C-alpha positions as semicolon CSV with decimal commas, in nm:
position;residue;x (nm);y (nm);z (nm)
1;M;-6,792;9,614;10,069
2;S;-6,823;9,524;9,716
3;V;-7,120;9,363;9,548
4;S;-7,023;9,063;9,286
5;P;-7,198;9,103;8,966
6;L;-7,445;8,835;8,875
7;L;-7,299;8,620;8,593
8;P;-7,460;8,425;8,355
9;Y;-7,503;8,051;8,344
10;V;-7,610;7,780;8,073
11;R;-7,758;7,532;8,302
12;T;-7,663;7,275;8,610
13;C;-7,404;7,050;8,494
14;G;-7,529;6,728;8,369
15;F;-7,214;6,530;8,472
16;C;-7,167;6,622;8,809
17;E;-7,483;6,767;8,875
18;N;-7,369;7,014;9,159
19;G;-7,190;7,290;8,958
20;L;-7,341;7,536;8,717
21;L;-7,217;7,545;8,362
22;R;-7,078;7,921;8,334
23;F;-6,990;8,106;8,007
24;Y;-6,603;8,164;7,994
25;V;-6,406;8,371;7,710
26;S;-6,072;8,367;7,609
27;E;-5,872;8,646;7,611
28;A;-5,643;8,557;7,329
29;E;-5,899;8,402;7,070
30;D;-6,265;8,471;7,022
31;R;-6,405;8,172;7,196
32;C;-6,667;8,126;7,427
33;V;-6,728;7,787;7,626
34;A;-6,946;7,666;7,895
35;L;-6,737;7,543;8,185
36;C;-6,842;7,395;8,488
37;D;-6,769;7,553;8,850
38;E;-6,736;7,249;9,021
39;C;-6,602;6,962;8,817
40;E;-6,427;7,191;8,542
41;L;-6,561;7,000;8,236
42;Y;-6,623;7,231;7,941
43;W;-6,806;7,234;7,630
44;D;-6,726;7,413;7,322
45;D;-7,074;7,355;7,167
46;V;-7,284;7,595;7,424
47;P;-7,631;7,544;7,218
48;A;-7,604;7,158;7,242
49;V;-7,538;7,155;7,606
50;F;-7,806;7,412;7,664
51;A;-8,050;7,181;7,478
52;D;-7,923;6,866;7,626
53;A;-7,746;6,822;7,967
54;Q;-7,593;6,498;7,873
55;A;-7,424;6,634;7,563
56;P;-7,080;6,517;7,561
57;S;-6,813;6,735;7,696
58;S;-6,518;6,863;7,502
59;G;-6,263;6,820;7,776
60;A;-6,156;6,929;8,113
61;Y;-6,031;7,288;8,191
62;P;-5,674;7,213;8,212
63;M;-5,675;7,136;7,845
64;L;-5,785;7,501;7,779
65;E;-5,484;7,721;7,708
66;G;-5,434;8,076;7,770
67;T;-5,637;8,315;8,032
68;W;-6,011;8,268;8,048
69;Y;-6,263;8,464;8,241
70;P;-6,622;8,454;8,318
71;A;-6,836;8,630;8,063
72;T;-7,115;8,907;8,138
73;C;-7,442;8,891;7,989
74;E;-7,352;9,148;7,754
75;E;-7,025;8,924;7,615
76;V;-7,264;8,628;7,590
77;E;-7,512;8,824;7,381
78;A;-7,254;8,983;7,168
79;R;-7,132;8,629;7,063
80;G;-7,491;8,539;6,967
81;L;-7,544;8,275;7,265
82;G;-7,814;8,517;7,471
83;D;-8,060;8,218;7,385
84;C;-7,864;7,989;7,591
85;I;-7,848;8,191;7,899
86;G;-8,023;7,975;8,175
87;G;-8,009;8,212;8,461
88;Q;-7,779;8,459;8,671
89;S;-7,624;8,394;9,005
90;E;-7,309;8,528;9,180
C-alpha cells in the first residue's frame, strides 16, 4: 500500500466553492498556476487569488497547453510562492 503525499493548495475555489486551488507546474516552461481540482478553472496570478477568492480566473484547464503536474511544497517555495500555501491535503 502506498501513501499519497500531501500536496499544497492555495484555498477553496471561490467560483465552484467545492474544489481546492492546487499549484500546478508546466513541464515545458517555468510557470506555476492555481488550478481548481473540481471546476478546472485556473489562475496565473496565484498571489491575487490567494488574497481574494473572487479574483477573475485566467481561463479553463483545456486552454493550458503541454504537460502539467501538481507541485510539491518545495517546488512552490522555489518559485517564491510559499506565502500562498493555504494548506496541504491528499
